[in-house]
């Protein structure tokens, strides 16, 4: 049977019908351990009772009103994100990561426009980055497979090698609007950016009036064991994009900014029909309820240690399949010695979901609520997949 859905993904032939915590069940009755969380989205597990309750309660009250009116749930979520960020003073809500990035790019460019420097348009990004699939965000990402079919690239982006300290210092000029970076690259292969590089970039931004934008769409919201991944480095941005786990599986995006950086985002400059709608805001607040619990993130860090140790043993024992472990917190990757597509396939056959990334990596990013037993079971299944691959 051919699918009526555009084949823009190389889909596995499996359909899940139910989930609970870190487990999933497919329509043919098989059970799986979820080590992918739908690409770091379902960080609080499937069917988390608190999130389900928040969504259902809101669904009975009000779904949509339009941003022409105040949305109290959104104001509440914005205040909580601002407080958690320690730098932001204002938030724009969108429906996805790419839209959060579009808002971030517009915020940066309009800041310079407002300052009487409309020529400051260029956004500097780094090799291996991923910022979404809209026309602007593919121009930011510059990956051939993402751009080649779509004509002339959206102007105003340039890209440098990650960790090239001198190149950044040289590249910033009177046309530069912002530097955009993921504190931990996700799609690029789980590459943790050096703290010193973020410090370096921050100081160049400060010296030149350039804005620093973090894309924490994948690495944010507790994934690394801190609310935001950049907390490990202790370097704040001016603007930050969030999405994925912020909605725990409900579509949402957010662009946070300082009041100064957001001064160009005045009435009429940007908008979204659905962004900040009451359903998404209710779920976002429920996510914050979980993350703000004082015991939650320390527990994630403890579990992450166990998972890292387990993956380390797995990689060491199966050198024909895995080269090593990388990442931070529960944002982990196994560098593969065989094609990563074969690893994701074999893992799925053994009942554990992992997700491919560039650099021939498979990502291991379970729901943060996964239990020790589920982690161990997932590791056993990964080991079986490794043995199966090594025997081939
Ligand atoms: C997933 C992702 C995006 C894009 O998010 P969408 O919701 O797919 O638009 C942007 N940046 C990063 C770092 C991501 O991981």
Tab-separated table of C-alpha atoms and ligand atoms in Angstrom:
chain	number	residue	atom	x	y	z
A	1	UNK	CA	0.000	0.000	0.000
A	2	UNK	CA	1.449	3.362	-0.937
A	3	UNK	CA	1.172	6.062	1.693
A	4	UNK	CA	-0.971	9.134	1.001
A	5	UNK	CA	1.490	11.112	3.129
A	6	UNK	CA	4.371	12.860	1.339
A	7	UNK	CA	7.469	10.706	1.685
A	8	UNK	CA	9.634	13.476	3.172
A	9	UNK	CA	10.703	11.123	5.953
A	10	UNK	CA	12.296	7.684	5.544
A	11	UNK	CA	9.722	6.173	7.875
A	12	UNK	CA	10.029	2.917	9.767
A	13	UNK	CA	7.085	0.636	9.067
A	14	UNK	CA	5.654	0.741	12.564
A	15	UNK	CA	2.635	2.595	13.988
A	16	UNK	CA	2.310	3.282	17.694
A	17	UNK	CA	-1.130	3.396	19.213
A	18	UNK	CA	-0.493	3.898	22.921
A	19	UNK	CA	2.211	5.084	25.269
A	20	UNK	CA	2.829	5.267	28.974
A	21	UNK	CA	5.936	6.839	30.485
A	22	UNK	CA	8.903	5.501	28.535
A	23	UNK	CA	7.001	2.630	26.915
A	24	UNK	CA	5.128	2.474	23.627
A	25	UNK	CA	2.866	-0.139	22.059
A	26	UNK	CA	2.418	-0.620	18.314
A	27	UNK	CA	-0.785	-1.535	16.505
A	28	UNK	CA	0.502	-5.084	16.040
A	29	UNK	CA	0.778	-5.453	19.820
A	30	UNK	CA	4.563	-5.119	20.310
A	31	UNK	CA	5.996	-3.209	23.269
A	32	UNK	CA	8.941	-0.783	22.961
A	33	UNK	CA	11.248	1.190	25.240
A	34	UNK	CA	11.387	4.775	24.059
A	35	UNK	CA	14.976	6.067	23.992
A	36	UNK	CA	14.088	8.829	21.545
A	37	UNK	CA	11.154	10.703	23.094
A	38	UNK	CA	10.023	11.699	19.586
A	39	UNK	CA	13.263	13.693	19.167
A	40	UNK	CA	13.445	15.087	22.706
A	41	UNK	CA	9.798	16.131	22.741
A	42	UNK	CA	7.985	13.763	25.103
A	43	UNK	CA	10.446	14.467	27.899
A	44	UNK	CA	7.817	13.815	30.560
A	45	UNK	CA	6.834	10.492	29.069
A	46	UNK	CA	3.747	9.440	27.189
A	47	UNK	CA	0.371	10.198	28.758
A	48	UNK	CA	1.803	11.945	31.820
A	49	UNK	CA	-1.268	12.288	34.086
A	50	UNK	CA	-0.551	15.928	34.957
A	51	UNK	CA	-0.170	16.952	31.302
A	52	UNK	CA	-3.239	14.974	30.233
A	53	UNK	CA	-5.250	16.600	32.989
A	54	UNK	CA	-4.065	20.113	32.043
A	55	UNK	CA	-4.929	19.574	28.369
A	56	UNK	CA	-8.341	18.014	29.022
A	57	UNK	CA	-9.313	20.635	31.584
A	58	UNK	CA	-8.408	23.435	29.177
A	59	UNK	CA	-10.128	21.617	26.283
A	60	UNK	CA	-13.405	21.804	28.164
A	61	UNK	CA	-13.009	25.538	28.791
A	62	UNK	CA	-11.564	27.316	25.762
A	63	UNK	CA	-9.420	26.348	22.755
A	64	UNK	CA	-8.762	29.502	20.814
A	65	UNK	CA	-9.406	33.194	21.073
A	66	UNK	CA	-6.726	34.939	18.922
A	67	UNK	CA	-3.811	37.076	19.973
A	68	UNK	CA	-6.065	40.099	19.475
A	69	UNK	CA	-7.016	39.462	23.095
A	70	UNK	CA	-5.079	38.777	26.291
A	71	UNK	CA	-4.446	35.106	27.066
A	72	UNK	CA	-3.882	34.756	30.836
A	73	UNK	CA	-2.436	31.210	30.606
A	74	UNK	CA	0.150	32.548	28.179
A	75	UNK	CA	1.027	35.492	30.410
A	76	UNK	CA	1.528	33.023	33.245
A	77	UNK	CA	3.754	30.741	31.153
A	78	UNK	CA	5.739	33.728	29.867
A	79	UNK	CA	6.386	34.926	33.432
A	80	UNK	CA	7.557	31.458	34.443
A	81	UNK	CA	9.901	31.102	31.458
A	82	UNK	CA	11.291	34.583	32.096
A	83	UNK	CA	11.950	33.721	35.749
A	84	UNK	CA	13.545	30.386	34.828
A	85	UNK	CA	15.767	31.959	32.144
A	86	UNK	CA	17.391	34.537	34.394
A	87	UNK	CA	17.850	36.906	31.444
A	88	UNK	CA	14.668	37.294	29.420
A	89	UNK	CA	12.004	39.926	29.992
A	90	UNK	CA	9.555	39.151	27.209
A	91	UNK	CA	8.273	36.147	25.230
A	92	UNK	CA	6.722	35.535	21.801
A	93	UNK	CA	4.773	32.270	21.483
A	94	UNK	CA	4.738	30.203	18.289
A	95	UNK	CA	3.816	26.631	17.347
A	96	UNK	CA	7.131	24.994	16.534
A	97	UNK	CA	10.863	25.224	16.796
A	98	UNK	CA	11.375	26.715	13.345
A	99	UNK	CA	8.802	29.384	14.108
A	100	UNK	CA	10.524	30.175	17.383
A	101	UNK	CA	13.748	30.635	15.375
A	102	UNK	CA	12.000	32.806	12.793
A	103	UNK	CA	10.835	35.010	15.655
A	104	UNK	CA	14.381	35.064	17.069
A	105	UNK	CA	15.860	36.081	13.686
A	106	UNK	CA	13.225	38.791	13.243
A	107	UNK	CA	13.824	40.014	16.791
A	108	UNK	CA	17.564	40.377	16.116
A	109	UNK	CA	17.184	42.109	12.758
A	110	UNK	CA	14.458	44.466	13.952
A	111	UNK	CA	16.613	45.435	16.940
A	112	UNK	CA	19.253	46.874	14.628
A	113	UNK	CA	16.596	48.401	12.370
A	114	UNK	CA	15.170	50.142	15.402
A	115	UNK	CA	18.661	51.336	16.329
A	116	UNK	CA	19.029	53.016	12.929
A	117	UNK	CA	21.366	50.286	11.606
A	118	UNK	CA	19.123	48.400	9.171
A	119	UNK	CA	22.223	47.114	7.350
A	120	UNK	CA	22.950	44.812	10.308
A	121	UNK	CA	21.126	41.781	8.908
A	122	UNK	CA	23.572	38.899	8.855
A	123	UNK	CA	23.145	35.984	11.222
A	124	UNK	CA	26.243	33.865	11.862
A	125	UNK	CA	25.671	30.132	12.414
A	126	UNK	CA	27.939	27.094	12.854
A	127	UNK	CA	28.592	23.965	10.828
A	128	UNK	CA	26.463	21.052	11.954
A	129	UNK	CA	23.699	23.325	13.222
A	130	UNK	CA	20.022	22.699	12.681
A	131	UNK	CA	17.417	25.388	13.162
A	132	UNK	CA	14.347	24.074	11.300
A	133	UNK	CA	12.878	23.651	7.828
A	134	UNK	CA	11.409	27.036	6.926
A	135	UNK	CA	13.131	28.967	4.146
A	136	UNK	CA	15.020	31.186	6.605
A	137	UNK	CA	16.023	28.383	8.944
A	138	UNK	CA	17.327	26.166	6.120
A	139	UNK	CA	19.416	29.133	4.979
A	140	UNK	CA	20.735	29.269	8.538
A	141	UNK	CA	21.453	25.530	8.529
A	142	UNK	CA	23.028	25.409	5.055
A	143	UNK	CA	22.726	21.678	4.613
A	144	UNK	CA	22.688	20.664	0.961
A	145	UNK	CA	19.928	18.090	1.355
A	146	UNK	CA	17.744	20.704	3.056
A	147	UNK	CA	18.358	23.544	0.583
A	148	UNK	CA	19.304	22.274	-2.879
A	149	UNK	CA	15.772	21.840	-4.235
A	150	UNK	CA	14.426	25.185	-3.089
A	151	UNK	CA	16.022	27.883	-5.189
A	152	UNK	CA	17.905	30.924	-4.080
A	153	UNK	CA	18.722	30.909	-0.386
A	154	UNK	CA	17.146	33.436	1.930
A	155	UNK	CA	19.886	36.100	2.271
A	156	UNK	CA	21.595	37.270	5.439
A	157	UNK	CA	23.199	34.100	6.786
A	158	UNK	CA	26.792	32.959	6.971
A	159	UNK	CA	28.332	29.900	8.535
A	160	UNK	CA	31.584	29.159	10.369
A	161	UNK	CA	33.244	26.042	11.733
A	162	UNK	CA	32.218	25.252	15.287
A	163	UNK	CA	34.941	26.048	17.821
A	164	UNK	CA	36.919	28.190	15.379
A	165	UNK	CA	37.634	30.978	17.853
A	166	UNK	CA	39.533	33.181	15.413
A	167	UNK	CA	37.017	32.857	12.601
A	168	UNK	CA	34.226	34.261	14.791
A	169	UNK	CA	36.349	37.174	15.879
A	170	UNK	CA	37.140	37.908	12.194
A	171	UNK	CA	33.626	37.362	10.852
A	172	UNK	CA	31.695	39.867	12.956
A	173	UNK	CA	31.465	43.199	11.152
A	174	UNK	CA	29.161	46.184	10.572
A	175	UNK	CA	26.672	43.909	8.762
A	176	UNK	CA	26.332	41.380	11.583
A	177	UNK	CA	23.034	41.231	13.430
A	178	UNK	CA	23.499	38.174	15.617
A	179	UNK	CA	25.325	34.956	16.319
A	180	UNK	CA	23.017	31.949	16.499
A	181	UNK	CA	24.158	28.768	18.217
A	182	UNK	CA	22.821	25.589	19.800
A	183	UNK	CA	24.641	25.096	23.155
A	184	UNK	CA	24.412	21.385	22.333
A	185	UNK	CA	23.934	20.468	18.677
A	186	UNK	CA	21.231	17.847	18.289
A	187	UNK	CA	20.743	16.963	14.615
A	188	UNK	CA	24.426	17.723	14.071
A	189	UNK	CA	25.330	14.638	16.105
A	190	UNK	CA	25.036	15.561	19.810
A	191	UNK	CA	27.978	17.926	19.875
A	192	UNK	CA	28.395	19.801	23.157
A	193	UNK	CA	29.738	23.294	22.551
A	194	UNK	CA	32.764	24.193	24.689
A	195	UNK	CA	31.914	26.584	27.521
A	196	UNK	CA	34.942	28.667	26.543
A	197	UNK	CA	33.544	29.027	23.016
A	198	UNK	CA	30.244	30.368	24.346
A	199	UNK	CA	32.208	32.802	26.563
A	200	UNK	CA	34.271	33.867	23.563
A	201	UNK	CA	31.174	34.414	21.428
A	202	UNK	CA	29.494	36.333	24.249
A	203	UNK	CA	32.424	38.691	24.650
A	204	UNK	CA	32.602	39.362	20.888
A	205	UNK	CA	28.873	40.105	20.919
A	206	UNK	CA	29.310	42.500	23.849
A	207	UNK	CA	32.186	44.328	22.172
A	208	UNK	CA	30.386	44.763	18.852
A	209	UNK	CA	26.737	45.247	19.825
A	210	UNK	CA	25.884	41.917	18.207
A	211	UNK	CA	23.048	39.861	19.680
A	212	UNK	CA	23.595	36.323	20.907
A	213	UNK	CA	20.789	33.878	20.096
A	214	UNK	CA	20.621	30.414	21.603
A	215	UNK	CA	18.638	27.667	19.939
A	216	UNK	CA	17.616	25.503	22.900
A	217	UNK	CA	14.758	23.873	21.020
A	218	UNK	CA	16.261	20.421	21.540
A	219	UNK	CA	18.723	20.845	24.428
A	220	UNK	CA	16.484	23.006	26.624
A	221	UNK	CA	13.696	22.198	29.085
A	222	UNK	CA	15.623	19.836	31.336
A	223	UNK	CA	17.137	17.617	28.629
A	224	UNK	CA	20.728	18.061	29.823
A	225	UNK	CA	19.865	17.907	33.523
A	226	UNK	CA	19.555	21.685	33.797
A	227	UNK	CA	16.523	23.707	32.803
A	228	UNK	CA	18.569	25.181	29.931
A	229	UNK	CA	21.736	23.630	28.512
A	230	UNK	CA	23.642	26.928	28.553
A	231	UNK	CA	23.446	26.934	32.364
A	232	UNK	CA	26.318	24.426	32.311
A	233	UNK	CA	28.511	27.118	30.738
A	234	UNK	CA	26.978	29.998	32.684
A	235	UNK	CA	26.782	32.234	29.607
A	236	UNK	CA	23.497	34.036	28.926
A	237	UNK	CA	22.118	34.953	25.499
A	238	UNK	CA	20.028	37.978	24.497
A	239	UNK	CA	17.449	35.855	22.696
A	240	UNK	CA	16.541	32.169	23.052
A	241	UNK	CA	14.316	29.816	21.061
A	242	UNK	CA	12.456	26.978	22.778
A	243	UNK	CA	10.007	24.335	21.548
A	244	UNK	CA	9.990	20.505	21.568
A	245	UNK	CA	9.791	19.456	25.251
A	246	UNK	CA	8.197	22.781	26.246
A	247	UNK	CA	4.903	21.248	25.107
A	248	UNK	CA	5.718	17.653	26.059
A	249	UNK	CA	4.206	16.598	22.709
A	250	UNK	CA	1.728	19.415	22.196
A	251	UNK	CA	2.899	21.825	19.459
A	252	UNK	CA	4.445	24.966	20.904
A	253	UNK	CA	7.378	27.283	20.361
A	254	UNK	CA	8.684	30.273	22.271
A	255	UNK	CA	11.142	33.065	21.612
A	256	UNK	CA	12.482	34.676	24.790
A	257	UNK	CA	14.392	37.958	24.753
A	258	UNK	CA	15.616	40.797	26.884
A	259	UNK	CA	13.467	43.926	26.641
A	260	UNK	CA	16.360	45.701	24.895
A	261	UNK	CA	16.865	42.965	22.275
A	262	UNK	CA	13.109	42.839	21.617
A	263	UNK	CA	12.650	46.551	21.151
A	264	UNK	CA	11.956	46.181	17.432
A	265	UNK	CA	9.140	43.686	17.945
A	266	UNK	CA	6.367	46.242	18.152
A	267	UNK	CA	2.681	45.939	17.250
A	268	UNK	CA	2.209	44.701	13.707
A	269	UNK	CA	5.799	43.509	13.159
A	270	UNK	CA	5.139	39.797	13.774
A	271	UNK	CA	2.249	37.484	14.518
A	272	UNK	CA	0.781	34.003	14.656
A	273	UNK	CA	-2.792	32.788	14.542
A	274	UNK	CA	-2.278	29.807	16.805
A	275	UNK	CA	0.839	30.856	18.725
A	276	UNK	CA	0.150	31.051	22.431
A	277	UNK	CA	-3.272	29.456	22.176
A	278	UNK	CA	-4.888	28.393	25.472
A	279	UNK	CA	-4.389	24.640	24.892
A	280	UNK	CA	-0.644	24.962	24.272
A	281	UNK	CA	-0.288	27.412	27.152
A	282	UNK	CA	-2.097	25.093	29.566
A	283	UNK	CA	0.242	22.234	28.649
A	284	UNK	CA	3.303	24.507	28.819
A	285	UNK	CA	2.342	25.553	32.342
A	286	UNK	CA	1.881	21.914	33.322
A	287	UNK	CA	5.361	21.152	31.952
A	288	UNK	CA	6.739	23.981	34.083
A	289	UNK	CA	4.954	22.533	37.150
A	290	UNK	CA	6.990	19.353	36.666
A	291	UNK	CA	10.306	21.050	35.874
A	292	UNK	CA	10.049	23.549	38.731
A	293	UNK	CA	9.752	20.792	41.304
A	294	UNK	CA	13.055	21.018	43.227
A	295	UNK	CA	13.709	17.288	43.077
A	296	UNK	CA	13.099	16.819	39.351
A	297	UNK	CA	16.331	18.006	37.721
A	298	UNK	CA	18.681	16.512	40.368
A	299	UNK	CA	16.900	13.216	39.715
A	300	UNK	CA	17.422	13.623	35.961
A	301	UNK	CA	21.146	14.180	36.569
A	302	UNK	CA	21.364	11.013	38.680
A	303	UNK	CA	19.578	8.971	36.035
A	304	UNK	CA	21.773	10.476	33.345
A	305	UNK	CA	24.873	9.189	35.124
A	306	UNK	CA	23.433	5.694	35.148
A	307	UNK	CA	22.520	5.899	31.488
A	308	UNK	CA	25.915	7.309	30.497
A	309	UNK	CA	27.671	4.527	32.400
A	310	UNK	CA	25.480	1.896	30.764
A	311	UNK	CA	26.070	3.292	27.286
A	312	UNK	CA	29.790	3.514	28.000
A	313	UNK	CA	29.876	-0.194	28.889
A	314	UNK	CA	27.813	-1.031	25.814
A	315	UNK	CA	30.121	0.904	23.496
A	316	UNK	CA	33.245	-0.594	25.083
A	317	UNK	CA	31.882	-4.120	24.743
A	318	UNK	CA	30.762	-3.697	21.131
A	319	UNK	CA	33.529	-1.837	19.390
A	320	UNK	CA	32.531	-3.334	16.049
A	321	UNK	CA	29.251	-1.392	16.236
A	322	UNK	CA	29.891	1.616	18.493
A	323	UNK	CA	32.850	3.960	18.711
A	324	UNK	CA	31.875	5.784	21.885
A	325	UNK	CA	29.421	7.916	23.831
A	326	UNK	CA	29.014	11.677	23.707
A	327	UNK	CA	26.645	14.274	25.066
A	328	UNK	CA	25.516	15.691	28.370
A	329	UNK	CA	22.754	14.794	30.812
A	330	UNK	CA	20.059	12.832	28.981
A	331	UNK	CA	21.073	14.256	25.615
A	332	UNK	CA	23.354	11.438	24.552
A	333	UNK	CA	24.700	9.972	21.353
A	334	UNK	CA	26.435	6.773	20.349
A	335	UNK	CA	28.959	7.277	17.573
A	336	UNK	CA	28.532	4.286	15.285
A	337	UNK	CA	31.083	2.118	13.506
A	338	UNK	CA	28.388	0.816	11.137
A	339	UNK	CA	25.811	2.988	9.317
A	340	UNK	CA	23.548	4.553	11.973
A	341	UNK	CA	20.471	3.672	9.917
A	342	UNK	CA	21.303	-0.001	10.485
A	343	UNK	CA	21.559	0.639	14.223
A	344	UNK	CA	18.185	2.393	14.480
A	345	UNK	CA	16.615	-0.429	12.467
A	346	UNK	CA	18.170	-3.248	14.509
A	347	UNK	CA	17.274	-1.452	17.748
A	348	UNK	CA	13.667	-1.074	16.636
A	349	UNK	CA	13.548	-4.779	15.793
A	350	UNK	CA	14.767	-5.495	19.342
A	351	UNK	CA	12.138	-3.175	20.844
A	352	UNK	CA	14.012	0.029	21.624
A	353	UNK	CA	13.717	3.369	19.816
A	354	UNK	CA	16.834	5.434	19.121
A	355	UNK	CA	17.168	8.290	16.650
A	356	UNK	CA	19.773	8.969	14.000
A	357	UNK	CA	21.774	12.191	13.736
A	358	UNK	CA	24.550	13.569	11.531
A	359	UNK	CA	28.124	12.386	12.059
A	360	UNK	CA	26.859	8.763	11.992
A	361	UNK	CA	25.464	9.053	15.506
A	362	UNK	CA	22.369	7.538	17.067
A	363	UNK	CA	20.792	9.675	19.742
A	364	UNK	CA	19.726	8.253	23.075
A	365	UNK	CA	17.328	10.753	24.613
A	366	UNK	CA	14.741	8.940	26.723
A	367	UNK	CA	11.882	10.644	28.492
A	368	UNK	CA	13.389	12.303	31.579
A	369	UNK	CA	10.885	10.381	33.698
A	370	UNK	CA	12.229	6.991	32.606
A	371	UNK	CA	12.797	4.549	35.492
A	372	UNK	CA	16.079	2.773	36.252
A	373	UNK	CA	14.467	-0.535	35.244
A	374	UNK	CA	13.319	0.871	31.912
A	375	UNK	CA	16.779	2.282	31.216
A	376	UNK	CA	18.359	-1.067	31.989
A	377	UNK	CA	15.818	-2.875	29.808
A	378	UNK	CA	16.477	-0.451	26.962
A	379	UNK	CA	20.216	-1.035	27.309
A	380	UNK	CA	19.714	-4.804	27.173
A	381	UNK	CA	17.729	-4.423	23.975
A	382	UNK	CA	20.366	-2.127	22.493
A	383	UNK	CA	22.967	-4.729	23.348
A	384	UNK	CA	20.952	-7.392	21.522
A	385	UNK	CA	20.781	-5.080	18.514
A	386	UNK	CA	24.559	-4.618	18.672
A	387	UNK	CA	25.159	-8.375	18.813
A	388	UNK	CA	22.818	-8.901	15.880
A	389	UNK	CA	24.712	-6.270	13.852
A	390	UNK	CA	28.121	-7.614	14.832
A	391	UNK	CA	27.070	-11.102	13.696
A	392	UNK	CA	26.092	-9.858	10.225
B	1	LIG	C1	13.786	20.354	16.111
B	1	LIG	C2	14.652	21.561	16.075
B	1	LIG	C3	14.244	22.744	15.426
B	1	LIG	C4	13.001	22.822	14.584
B	1	LIG	O1	11.850	22.557	15.300
B	1	LIG	P1	10.472	22.233	14.501
B	1	LIG	O2	9.474	22.167	15.618
B	1	LIG	O3	10.672	20.956	13.795
B	1	LIG	O4	10.237	23.362	13.588
B	1	LIG	C5	15.060	23.856	15.528
B	1	LIG	N1	16.201	23.822	16.223
B	1	LIG	C6	16.629	22.705	16.855
B	1	LIG	C7	17.896	22.741	17.619
B	1	LIG	C8	15.873	21.537	16.783
B	1	LIG	O5	16.318	20.441	17.367
